[in-house]
JSON list of C-alpha atoms in Angstrom, two decimals:
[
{"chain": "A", "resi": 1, "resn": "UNK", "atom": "CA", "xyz": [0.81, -11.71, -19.20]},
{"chain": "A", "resi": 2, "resn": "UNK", "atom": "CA", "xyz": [-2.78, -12.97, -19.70]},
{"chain": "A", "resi": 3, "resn": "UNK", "atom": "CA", "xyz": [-1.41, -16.43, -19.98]},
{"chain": "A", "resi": 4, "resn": "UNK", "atom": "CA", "xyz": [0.16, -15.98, -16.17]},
{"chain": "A", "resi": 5, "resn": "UNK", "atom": "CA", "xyz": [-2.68, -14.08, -15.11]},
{"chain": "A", "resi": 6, "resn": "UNK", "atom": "CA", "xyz": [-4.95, -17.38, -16.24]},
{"chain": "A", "resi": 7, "resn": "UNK", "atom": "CA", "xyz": [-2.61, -19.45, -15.07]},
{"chain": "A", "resi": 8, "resn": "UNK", "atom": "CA", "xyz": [-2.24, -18.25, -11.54]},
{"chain": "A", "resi": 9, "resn": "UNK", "atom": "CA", "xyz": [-6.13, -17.72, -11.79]},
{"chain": "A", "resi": 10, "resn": "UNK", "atom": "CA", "xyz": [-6.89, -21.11, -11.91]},
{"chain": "A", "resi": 11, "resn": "UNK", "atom": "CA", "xyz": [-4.36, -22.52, -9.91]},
{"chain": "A", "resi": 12, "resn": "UNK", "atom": "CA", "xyz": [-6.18, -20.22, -7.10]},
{"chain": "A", "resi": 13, "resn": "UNK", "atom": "CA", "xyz": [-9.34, -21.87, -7.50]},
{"chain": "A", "resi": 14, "resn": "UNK", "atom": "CA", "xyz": [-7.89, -25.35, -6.19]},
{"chain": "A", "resi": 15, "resn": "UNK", "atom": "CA", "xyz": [-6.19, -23.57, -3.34]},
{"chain": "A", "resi": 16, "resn": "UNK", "atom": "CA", "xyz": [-9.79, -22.64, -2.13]},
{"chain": "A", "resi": 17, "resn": "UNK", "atom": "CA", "xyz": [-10.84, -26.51, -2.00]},
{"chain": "A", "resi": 18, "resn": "UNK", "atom": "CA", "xyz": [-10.40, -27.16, 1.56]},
{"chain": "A", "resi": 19, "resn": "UNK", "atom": "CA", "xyz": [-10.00, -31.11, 0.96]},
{"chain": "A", "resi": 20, "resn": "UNK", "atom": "CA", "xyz": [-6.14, -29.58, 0.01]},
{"chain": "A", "resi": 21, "resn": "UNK", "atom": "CA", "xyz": [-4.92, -29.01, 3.61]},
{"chain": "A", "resi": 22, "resn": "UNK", "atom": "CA", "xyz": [-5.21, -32.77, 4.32]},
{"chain": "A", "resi": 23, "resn": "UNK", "atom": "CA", "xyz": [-3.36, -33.59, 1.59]},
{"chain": "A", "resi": 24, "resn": "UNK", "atom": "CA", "xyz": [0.51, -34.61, 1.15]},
{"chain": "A", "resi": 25, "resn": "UNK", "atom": "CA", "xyz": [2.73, -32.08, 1.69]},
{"chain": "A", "resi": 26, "resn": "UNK", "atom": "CA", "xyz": [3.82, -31.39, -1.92]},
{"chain": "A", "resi": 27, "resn": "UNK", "atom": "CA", "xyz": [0.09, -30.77, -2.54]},
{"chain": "A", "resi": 28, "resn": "UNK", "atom": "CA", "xyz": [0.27, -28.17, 0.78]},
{"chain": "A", "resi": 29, "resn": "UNK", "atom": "CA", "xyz": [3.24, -26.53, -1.48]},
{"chain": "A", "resi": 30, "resn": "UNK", "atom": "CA", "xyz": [0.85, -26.04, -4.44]},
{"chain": "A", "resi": 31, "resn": "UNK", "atom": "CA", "xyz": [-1.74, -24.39, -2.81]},
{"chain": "A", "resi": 32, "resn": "UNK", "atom": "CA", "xyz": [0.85, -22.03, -1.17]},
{"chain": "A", "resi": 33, "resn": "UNK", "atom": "CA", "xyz": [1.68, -21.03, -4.25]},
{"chain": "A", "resi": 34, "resn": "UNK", "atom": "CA", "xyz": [-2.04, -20.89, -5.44]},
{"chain": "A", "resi": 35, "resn": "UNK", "atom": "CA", "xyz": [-2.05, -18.57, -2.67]},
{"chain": "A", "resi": 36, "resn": "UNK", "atom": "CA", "xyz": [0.86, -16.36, -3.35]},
{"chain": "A", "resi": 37, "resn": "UNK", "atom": "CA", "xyz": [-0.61, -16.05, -7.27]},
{"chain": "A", "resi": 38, "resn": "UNK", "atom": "CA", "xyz": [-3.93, -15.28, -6.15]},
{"chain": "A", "resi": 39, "resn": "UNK", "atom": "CA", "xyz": [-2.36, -12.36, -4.09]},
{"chain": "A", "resi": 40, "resn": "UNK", "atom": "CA", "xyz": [-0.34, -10.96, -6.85]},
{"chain": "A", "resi": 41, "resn": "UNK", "atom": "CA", "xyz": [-2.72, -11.66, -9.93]},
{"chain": "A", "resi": 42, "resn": "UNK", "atom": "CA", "xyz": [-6.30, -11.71, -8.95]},
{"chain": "A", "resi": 43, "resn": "UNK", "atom": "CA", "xyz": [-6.76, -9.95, -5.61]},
{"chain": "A", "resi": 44, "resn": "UNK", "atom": "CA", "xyz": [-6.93, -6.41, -6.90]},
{"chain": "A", "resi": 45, "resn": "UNK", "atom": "CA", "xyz": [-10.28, -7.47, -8.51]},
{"chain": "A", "resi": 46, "resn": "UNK", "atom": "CA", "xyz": [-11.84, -10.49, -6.89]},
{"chain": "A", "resi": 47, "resn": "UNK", "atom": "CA", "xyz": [-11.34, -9.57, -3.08]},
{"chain": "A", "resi": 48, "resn": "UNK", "atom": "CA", "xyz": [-9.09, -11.13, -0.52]},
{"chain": "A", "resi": 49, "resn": "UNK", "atom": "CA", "xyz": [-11.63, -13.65, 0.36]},
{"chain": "A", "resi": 50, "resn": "UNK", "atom": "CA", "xyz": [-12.21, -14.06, -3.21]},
{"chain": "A", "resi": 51, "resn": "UNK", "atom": "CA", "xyz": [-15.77, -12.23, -3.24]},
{"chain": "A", "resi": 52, "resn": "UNK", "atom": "CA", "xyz": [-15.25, -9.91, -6.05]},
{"chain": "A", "resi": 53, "resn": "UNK", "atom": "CA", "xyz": [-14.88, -6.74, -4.21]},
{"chain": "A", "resi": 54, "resn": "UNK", "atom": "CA", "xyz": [-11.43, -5.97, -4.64]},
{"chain": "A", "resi": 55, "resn": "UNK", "atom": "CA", "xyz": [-10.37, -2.32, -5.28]},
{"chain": "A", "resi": 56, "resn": "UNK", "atom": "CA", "xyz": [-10.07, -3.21, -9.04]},
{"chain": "A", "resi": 57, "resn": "UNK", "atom": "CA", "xyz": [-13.75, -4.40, -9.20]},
{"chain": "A", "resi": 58, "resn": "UNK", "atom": "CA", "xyz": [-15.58, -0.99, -9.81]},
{"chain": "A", "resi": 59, "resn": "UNK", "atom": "CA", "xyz": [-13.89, -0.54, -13.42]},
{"chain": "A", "resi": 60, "resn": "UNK", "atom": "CA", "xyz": [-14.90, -3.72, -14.50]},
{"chain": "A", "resi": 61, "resn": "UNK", "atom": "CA", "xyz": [-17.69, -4.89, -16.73]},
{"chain": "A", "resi": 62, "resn": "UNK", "atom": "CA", "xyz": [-19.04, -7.72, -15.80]},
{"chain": "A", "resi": 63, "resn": "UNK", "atom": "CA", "xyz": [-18.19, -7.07, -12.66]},
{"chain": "A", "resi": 64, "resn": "UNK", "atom": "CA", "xyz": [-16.02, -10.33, -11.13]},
{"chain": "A", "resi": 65, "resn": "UNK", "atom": "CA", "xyz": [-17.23, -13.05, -9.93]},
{"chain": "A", "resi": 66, "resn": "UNK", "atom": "CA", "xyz": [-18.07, -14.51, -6.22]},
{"chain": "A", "resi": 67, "resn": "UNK", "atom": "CA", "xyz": [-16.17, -17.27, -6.20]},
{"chain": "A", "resi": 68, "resn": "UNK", "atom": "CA", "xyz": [-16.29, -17.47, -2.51]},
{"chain": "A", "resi": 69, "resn": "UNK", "atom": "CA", "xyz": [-20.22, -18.39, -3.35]},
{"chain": "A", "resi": 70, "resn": "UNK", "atom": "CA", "xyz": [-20.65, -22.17, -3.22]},
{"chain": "A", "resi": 71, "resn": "UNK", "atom": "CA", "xyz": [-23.74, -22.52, -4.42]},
{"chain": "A", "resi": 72, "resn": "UNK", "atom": "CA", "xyz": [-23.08, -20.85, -7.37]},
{"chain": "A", "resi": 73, "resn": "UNK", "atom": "CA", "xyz": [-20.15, -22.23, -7.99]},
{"chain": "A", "resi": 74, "resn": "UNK", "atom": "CA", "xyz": [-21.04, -25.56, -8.02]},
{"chain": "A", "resi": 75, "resn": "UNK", "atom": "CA", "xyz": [-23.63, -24.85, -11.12]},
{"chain": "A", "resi": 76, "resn": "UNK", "atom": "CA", "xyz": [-20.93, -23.89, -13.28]},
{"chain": "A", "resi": 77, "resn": "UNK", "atom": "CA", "xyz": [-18.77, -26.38, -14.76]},
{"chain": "A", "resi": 78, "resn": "UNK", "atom": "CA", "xyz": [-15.26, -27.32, -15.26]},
{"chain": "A", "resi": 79, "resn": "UNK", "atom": "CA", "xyz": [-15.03, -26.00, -18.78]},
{"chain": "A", "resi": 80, "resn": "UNK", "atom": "CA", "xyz": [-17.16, -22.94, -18.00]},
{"chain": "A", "resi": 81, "resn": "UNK", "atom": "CA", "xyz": [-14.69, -22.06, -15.31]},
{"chain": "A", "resi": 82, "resn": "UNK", "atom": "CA", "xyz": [-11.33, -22.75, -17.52]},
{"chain": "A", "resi": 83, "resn": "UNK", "atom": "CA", "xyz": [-12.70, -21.17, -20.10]},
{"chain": "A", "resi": 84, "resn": "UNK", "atom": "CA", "xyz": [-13.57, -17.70, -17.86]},
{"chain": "A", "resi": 85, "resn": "UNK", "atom": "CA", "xyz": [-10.41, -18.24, -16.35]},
{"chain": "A", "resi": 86, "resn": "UNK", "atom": "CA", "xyz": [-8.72, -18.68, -19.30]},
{"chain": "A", "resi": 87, "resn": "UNK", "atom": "CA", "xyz": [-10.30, -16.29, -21.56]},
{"chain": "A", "resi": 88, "resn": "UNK", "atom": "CA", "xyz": [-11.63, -13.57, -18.81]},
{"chain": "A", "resi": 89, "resn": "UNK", "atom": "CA", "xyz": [-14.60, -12.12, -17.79]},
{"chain": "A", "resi": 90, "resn": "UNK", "atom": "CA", "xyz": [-16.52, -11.74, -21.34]},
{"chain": "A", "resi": 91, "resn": "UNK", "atom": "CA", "xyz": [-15.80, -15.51, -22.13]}
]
């Protein structure tokens, strides 16, 4: 289940790059389904808009991340990200 959980995690973090919507439609059908996962899997905890205030949040420590935050995404890198994604929230 954590495998699916990171799985569906991270294929939700591409879904939020807006350069996807201009892209072929086979790339539109991925980020549905980014979509879809990120309802089922990570919503309860990171927010619908991805913020971290889900429902789910309040029992968690750390606390999820803003991922709806650009300029703090942007310091963290690729691997960082995987790996949290990956690994969860204490990675």
């Amino acid at each position: 289940m954590k495998k699916l959980y990171s799985i569906a995690c991270a294929l939700t973090l591409a879904s939020w790059l807006p350069c996807l919507t201009s892209r072929p439609v086979a790339a539109q059908d991925a980020a549905a389904k980014a979509g879809e996962n990120y309802m089922t899997y990570c919503k309860k905890c990171h927010g619908e808009h991805g913020k971290g205030d889900g429902a789910g949040a309040a029992m968690l420590n750390p606390k999820p991340r803003d991922f709806a935050d650009c300029a703090n995404m942007q310091k963290r890198s690729d691997d960082e990200l995987l790996k949290v994604i990956s690994q969860g929230g204490d990675a």
